Amino acid sequence: MNRETLTAGLTADDIATVWHIPKGSIYRYAHKYRWRRYTHIGRTYYHPQDVTATFDRLAK
């Protein structure tokens, strides 16, 4: 995994801060909408395109 990939992912904390939602909801959305994710040194990172696509869809 390259350095750019590692910095491109969003953590649950990042998502909760930007979209003002509880972390529990993030895990539910990640499962329901099958967000791509990877783990690095114990932290889970979600693919930004999956995250934004979900919240764009829910905002409509």
Short mmCIF file of C-alpha atoms in Angstrom, two decimals:
data_model
loop_
_atom_site.label_atom_id
_atom_site.label_comp_id
_atom_site.label_asym_id
_atom_site.label_seq_id
_atom_site.Cartn_x
_atom_site.Cartn_y
_atom_site.Cartn_z
CA MET A 1 0.00 0.00 0.00
CA ASN A 2 1.51 3.35 -0.97
CA ARG A 3 1.63 6.55 1.10
CA GLU A 4 -1.00 8.34 -1.05
CA THR A 5 -3.49 5.53 -0.46
CA LEU A 6 -2.95 5.73 3.29
CA THR A 7 -3.62 9.45 3.46
CA ALA A 8 -6.62 9.32 1.14
CA GLY A 9 -8.87 7.28 3.43
CA LEU A 10 -11.33 8.71 5.95
CA THR A 11 -11.56 7.43 9.51
CA ALA A 12 -14.83 7.17 11.42
CA ASP A 13 -13.69 10.21 13.42
CA ASP A 14 -13.15 12.19 10.20
CA ILE A 15 -16.59 11.27 8.88
CA ALA A 16 -18.33 12.02 12.20
CA THR A 17 -16.71 15.45 12.33
CA VAL A 18 -17.44 16.47 8.73
CA TRP A 19 -21.02 15.17 8.50
CA HIS A 20 -21.98 15.65 12.18
CA ILE A 21 -23.25 12.11 12.70
CA PRO A 22 -22.63 9.54 15.45
CA LYS A 23 -19.91 6.96 14.88
CA GLY A 24 -22.45 4.14 15.26
CA SER A 25 -24.27 5.44 12.20
CA ILE A 26 -21.02 5.45 10.24
CA TYR A 27 -20.45 1.75 10.90
CA ARG A 28 -24.05 1.01 9.90
CA TYR A 29 -23.73 2.98 6.65
CA ALA A 30 -20.38 1.34 5.88
CA HIS A 31 -21.97 -2.08 6.17
CA LYS A 32 -25.26 -1.24 4.44
CA TYR A 33 -23.69 0.58 1.48
CA ARG A 34 -20.62 -1.69 1.30
CA TRP A 35 -17.99 1.00 1.61
CA ARG A 36 -14.52 -0.07 0.58
CA ARG A 37 -12.20 -0.03 3.58
CA TYR A 38 -8.78 -1.04 4.70
CA THR A 39 -7.02 -1.27 8.03
CA HIS A 40 -3.56 0.11 8.71
CA ILE A 41 -1.91 -0.09 12.14
CA GLY A 42 -5.21 -0.81 13.82
CA ARG A 43 -7.21 2.03 12.21
CA THR A 44 -9.93 1.52 9.64
CA TYR A 45 -10.04 3.87 6.67
CA TYR A 46 -13.05 4.24 4.38
CA HIS A 47 -12.86 5.12 0.70
CA PRO A 48 -13.85 8.82 0.32
CA GLN A 49 -15.83 8.25 -2.89
CA ASP A 50 -18.02 5.64 -1.19
CA VAL A 51 -18.62 7.93 1.79
CA THR A 52 -19.52 11.01 -0.26
CA ALA A 53 -21.71 9.00 -2.66
CA THR A 54 -23.72 7.65 0.29
CA PHE A 55 -24.27 11.04 1.91
CA ASP A 56 -25.07 12.70 -1.43
CA ARG A 57 -27.68 10.00 -2.05
CA LEU A 58 -29.17 10.39 1.43
CA ALA A 59 -29.36 14.19 1.08
CA LYS A 60 -31.69 13.96 -1.92
#
